[in-house]
Short mmCIF file of C-alpha atoms in Angstrom, two decimals:
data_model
loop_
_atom_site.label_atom_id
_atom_site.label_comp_id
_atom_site.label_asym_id
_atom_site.label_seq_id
_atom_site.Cartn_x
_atom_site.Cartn_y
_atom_site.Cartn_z
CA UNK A 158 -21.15 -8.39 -33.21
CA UNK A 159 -23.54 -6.50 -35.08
CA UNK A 160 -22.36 -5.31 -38.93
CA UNK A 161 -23.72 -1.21 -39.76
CA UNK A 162 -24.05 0.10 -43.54
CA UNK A 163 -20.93 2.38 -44.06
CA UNK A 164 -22.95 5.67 -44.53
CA UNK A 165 -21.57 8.85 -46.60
CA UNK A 166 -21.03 10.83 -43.52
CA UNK A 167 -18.70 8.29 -42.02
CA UNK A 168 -15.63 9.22 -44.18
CA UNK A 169 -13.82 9.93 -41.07
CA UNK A 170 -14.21 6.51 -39.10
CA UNK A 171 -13.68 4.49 -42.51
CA UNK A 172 -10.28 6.00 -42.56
CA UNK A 173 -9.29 5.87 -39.13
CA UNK A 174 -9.90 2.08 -39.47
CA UNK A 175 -8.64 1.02 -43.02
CA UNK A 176 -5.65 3.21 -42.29
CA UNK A 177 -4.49 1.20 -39.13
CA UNK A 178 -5.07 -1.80 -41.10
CA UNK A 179 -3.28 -0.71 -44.37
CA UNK A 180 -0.45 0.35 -42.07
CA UNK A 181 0.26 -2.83 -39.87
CA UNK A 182 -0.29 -5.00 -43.13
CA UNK A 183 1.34 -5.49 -46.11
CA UNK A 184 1.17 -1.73 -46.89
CA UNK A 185 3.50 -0.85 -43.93
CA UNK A 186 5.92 1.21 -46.41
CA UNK A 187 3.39 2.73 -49.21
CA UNK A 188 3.00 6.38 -48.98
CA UNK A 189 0.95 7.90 -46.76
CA UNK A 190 -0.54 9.71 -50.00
CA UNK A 191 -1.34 6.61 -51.69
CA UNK A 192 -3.21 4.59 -48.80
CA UNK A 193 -5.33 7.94 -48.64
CA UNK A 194 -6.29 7.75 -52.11
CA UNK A 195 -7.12 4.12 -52.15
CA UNK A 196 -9.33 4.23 -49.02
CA UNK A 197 -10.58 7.32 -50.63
CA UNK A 198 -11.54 5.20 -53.82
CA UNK A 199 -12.81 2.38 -51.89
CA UNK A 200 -15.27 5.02 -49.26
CA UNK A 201 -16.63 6.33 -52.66
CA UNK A 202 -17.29 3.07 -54.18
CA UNK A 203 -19.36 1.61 -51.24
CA UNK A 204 -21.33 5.03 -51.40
CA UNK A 205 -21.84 4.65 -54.78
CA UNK A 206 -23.50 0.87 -54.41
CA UNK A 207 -20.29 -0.22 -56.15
CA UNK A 208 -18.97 -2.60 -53.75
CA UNK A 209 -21.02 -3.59 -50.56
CA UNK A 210 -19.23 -2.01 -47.15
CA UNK A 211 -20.07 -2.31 -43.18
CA UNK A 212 -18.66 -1.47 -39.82
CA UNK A 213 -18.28 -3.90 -37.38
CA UNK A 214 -19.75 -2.89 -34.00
CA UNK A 215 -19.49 -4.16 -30.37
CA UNK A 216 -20.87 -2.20 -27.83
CA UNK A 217 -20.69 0.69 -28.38
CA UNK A 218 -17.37 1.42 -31.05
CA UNK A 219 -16.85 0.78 -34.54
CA UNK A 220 -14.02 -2.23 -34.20
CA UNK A 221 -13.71 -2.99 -37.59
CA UNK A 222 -14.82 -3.25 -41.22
CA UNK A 223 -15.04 -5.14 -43.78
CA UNK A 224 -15.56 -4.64 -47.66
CA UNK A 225 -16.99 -7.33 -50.63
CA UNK A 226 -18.73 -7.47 -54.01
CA UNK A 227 -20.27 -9.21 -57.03
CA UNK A 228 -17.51 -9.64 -59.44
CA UNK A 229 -18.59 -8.72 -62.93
CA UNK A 230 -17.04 -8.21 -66.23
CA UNK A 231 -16.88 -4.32 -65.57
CA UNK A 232 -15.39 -3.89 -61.84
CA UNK A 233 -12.41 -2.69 -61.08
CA UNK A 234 -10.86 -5.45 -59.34
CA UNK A 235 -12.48 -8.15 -61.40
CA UNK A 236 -10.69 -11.86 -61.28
CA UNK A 237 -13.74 -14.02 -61.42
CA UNK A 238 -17.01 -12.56 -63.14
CA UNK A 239 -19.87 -14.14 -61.61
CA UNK A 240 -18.23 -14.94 -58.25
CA UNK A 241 -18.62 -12.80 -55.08
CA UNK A 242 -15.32 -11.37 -53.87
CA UNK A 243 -14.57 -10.43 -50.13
CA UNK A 244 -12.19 -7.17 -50.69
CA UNK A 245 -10.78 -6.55 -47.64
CA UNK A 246 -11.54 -7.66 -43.46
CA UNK A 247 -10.01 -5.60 -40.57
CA UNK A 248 -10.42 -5.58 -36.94
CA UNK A 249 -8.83 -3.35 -34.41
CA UNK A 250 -5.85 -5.81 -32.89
CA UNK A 251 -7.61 -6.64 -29.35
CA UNK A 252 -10.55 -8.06 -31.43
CA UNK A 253 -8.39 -10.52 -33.90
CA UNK A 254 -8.32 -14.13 -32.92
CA UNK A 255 -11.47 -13.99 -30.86
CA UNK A 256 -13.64 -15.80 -33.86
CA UNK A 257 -15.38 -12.40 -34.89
CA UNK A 258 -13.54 -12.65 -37.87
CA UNK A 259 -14.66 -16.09 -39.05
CA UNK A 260 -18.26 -14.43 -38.16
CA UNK A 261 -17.88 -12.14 -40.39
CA UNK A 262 -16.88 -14.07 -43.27
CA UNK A 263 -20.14 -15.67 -42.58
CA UNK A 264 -22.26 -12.58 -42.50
CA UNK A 265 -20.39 -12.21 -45.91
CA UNK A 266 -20.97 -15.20 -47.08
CA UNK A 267 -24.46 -15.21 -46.26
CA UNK A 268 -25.22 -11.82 -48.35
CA UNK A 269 -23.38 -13.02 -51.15
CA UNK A 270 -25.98 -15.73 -51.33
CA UNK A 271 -28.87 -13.29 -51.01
CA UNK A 272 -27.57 -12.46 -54.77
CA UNK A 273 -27.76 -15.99 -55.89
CA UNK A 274 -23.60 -16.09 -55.93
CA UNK A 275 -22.57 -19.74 -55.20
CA UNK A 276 -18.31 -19.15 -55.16
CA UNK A 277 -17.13 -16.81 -53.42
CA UNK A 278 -12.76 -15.69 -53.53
CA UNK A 279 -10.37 -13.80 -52.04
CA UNK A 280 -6.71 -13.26 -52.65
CA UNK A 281 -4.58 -12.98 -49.63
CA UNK A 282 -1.26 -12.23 -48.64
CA UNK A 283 0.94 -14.52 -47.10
CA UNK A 284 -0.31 -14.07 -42.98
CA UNK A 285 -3.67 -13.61 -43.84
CA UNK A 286 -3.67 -17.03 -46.10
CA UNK A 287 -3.90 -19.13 -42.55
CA UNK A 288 -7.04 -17.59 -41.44
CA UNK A 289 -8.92 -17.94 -45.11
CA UNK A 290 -8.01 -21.49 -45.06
CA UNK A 291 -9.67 -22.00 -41.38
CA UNK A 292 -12.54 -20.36 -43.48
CA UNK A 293 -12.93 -22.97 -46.02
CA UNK A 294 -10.85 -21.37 -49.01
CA UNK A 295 -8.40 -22.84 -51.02
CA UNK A 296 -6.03 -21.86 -53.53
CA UNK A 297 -7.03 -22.46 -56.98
CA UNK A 298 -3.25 -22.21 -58.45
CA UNK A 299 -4.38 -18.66 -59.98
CA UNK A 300 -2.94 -15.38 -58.70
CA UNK A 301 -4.26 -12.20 -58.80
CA UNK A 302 -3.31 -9.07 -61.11
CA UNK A 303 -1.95 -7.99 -57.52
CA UNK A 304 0.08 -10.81 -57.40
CA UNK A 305 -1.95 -12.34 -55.03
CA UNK A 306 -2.85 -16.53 -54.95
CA UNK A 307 -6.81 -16.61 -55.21
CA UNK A 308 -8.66 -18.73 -52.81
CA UNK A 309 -12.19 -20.26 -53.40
CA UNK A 310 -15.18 -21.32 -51.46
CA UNK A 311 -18.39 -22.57 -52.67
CA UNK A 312 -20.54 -21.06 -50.18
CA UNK A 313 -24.24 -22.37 -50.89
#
C-alpha cells in the first residue's frame, strides 16, 4: 500500500472514487447534484491545505482514498478542537476486508501525531462502527451535528 498527496489535477480520479463510495454508503439516495458538490467542497479543501487528503495505491491504480484533519475552533466540520479527525476512508470493494484499511488508519494515525495531536475521532454510521471499533475507537456517548455517535482513540 503506498498513500499519494491528492494533487489539483486529480479532480477526476477523486470523484470517480468518493462517488462509488458516497453511492454504496449511506448516501445511496442523495442527489446526484449534491454528492457532486460535497466531493467538490471536500477536492477544494485538501487543495487548499484545509484538510489533509491521499490516494491509496497498489500497483499500479488508485484503490482508494482517504481524507482527515486537525480539528480547530474554525473548521467546518469541527466536533472536538484540538483533536485530529479522520473525515472519510474508502476502498474500491475487492480491497475491503483485506487489513489495508486498518493500515491506513495507522498511516493516519501516525501523521496526526507528526502535529503533536494525541486523540484522534471519527463519527461513523452504523456498518462502518464495527470496523472503527477493531481500530481502537470507542464511543464517547456524544453524537455528531450529523447525527453521528463520535468515537475516540488516544493515539500517542
Amino acid at each position: 500500500m503506498e498513500c499519494v498527496k491528492i494533487g489539483e489535477h486529480d479532480y477526476g480520479e477523486f470523484h470517480g472514487l468518493t462517488n462509488s463510495y458516497y453511492r454504496e454508503g449511506e448516501d445511496e439516495n442523495t442527489p446526484q447534484e449534491v454528492i457532486d458538490s460535497f466531493v467538490r467542497l471536500m477536492f477544494d479543501k485538501v487543495i487548499n491545505n484545509e484538510i489533509y487528503g491521499c490516494f491509496v495505491k497498489d500497483e499500479h491504480k488508485y484503490i482508494g482514498f482517504a481524507l482527515w484533519a486537525v480539528d480547530t475552533e474554525d473548521f467546518a466540520f469541527s466536533e472536538m478542537p484540538g483533536f485530529g479527525t479522520i473525515l472519510e476512508i474508502g476502498l474500491i470493494p475487492s480491497y475491503r476486508a483485506s487489513g489495508l484499511g486498518k493500515n491506513l488508519v495507522t498511516y493516519i494515525e501516525n501523521s496526526l501525531q507528526k502535529n503533536q495531536i494525541a486523540q484522534c475521532y471519527v463519527s461513523a454510521y452504523g456498518p462502518a462502527q464495527k470496523f472503527w471499533a477493531s481500530c481502537g475507537y470507542v464511543e464517547n456517548g456524544s453524537k455528531a451535528s450529523n447525527g453521528l455517535p463520535i468515537m475516540i482513540k488516544t493515539i500517542v
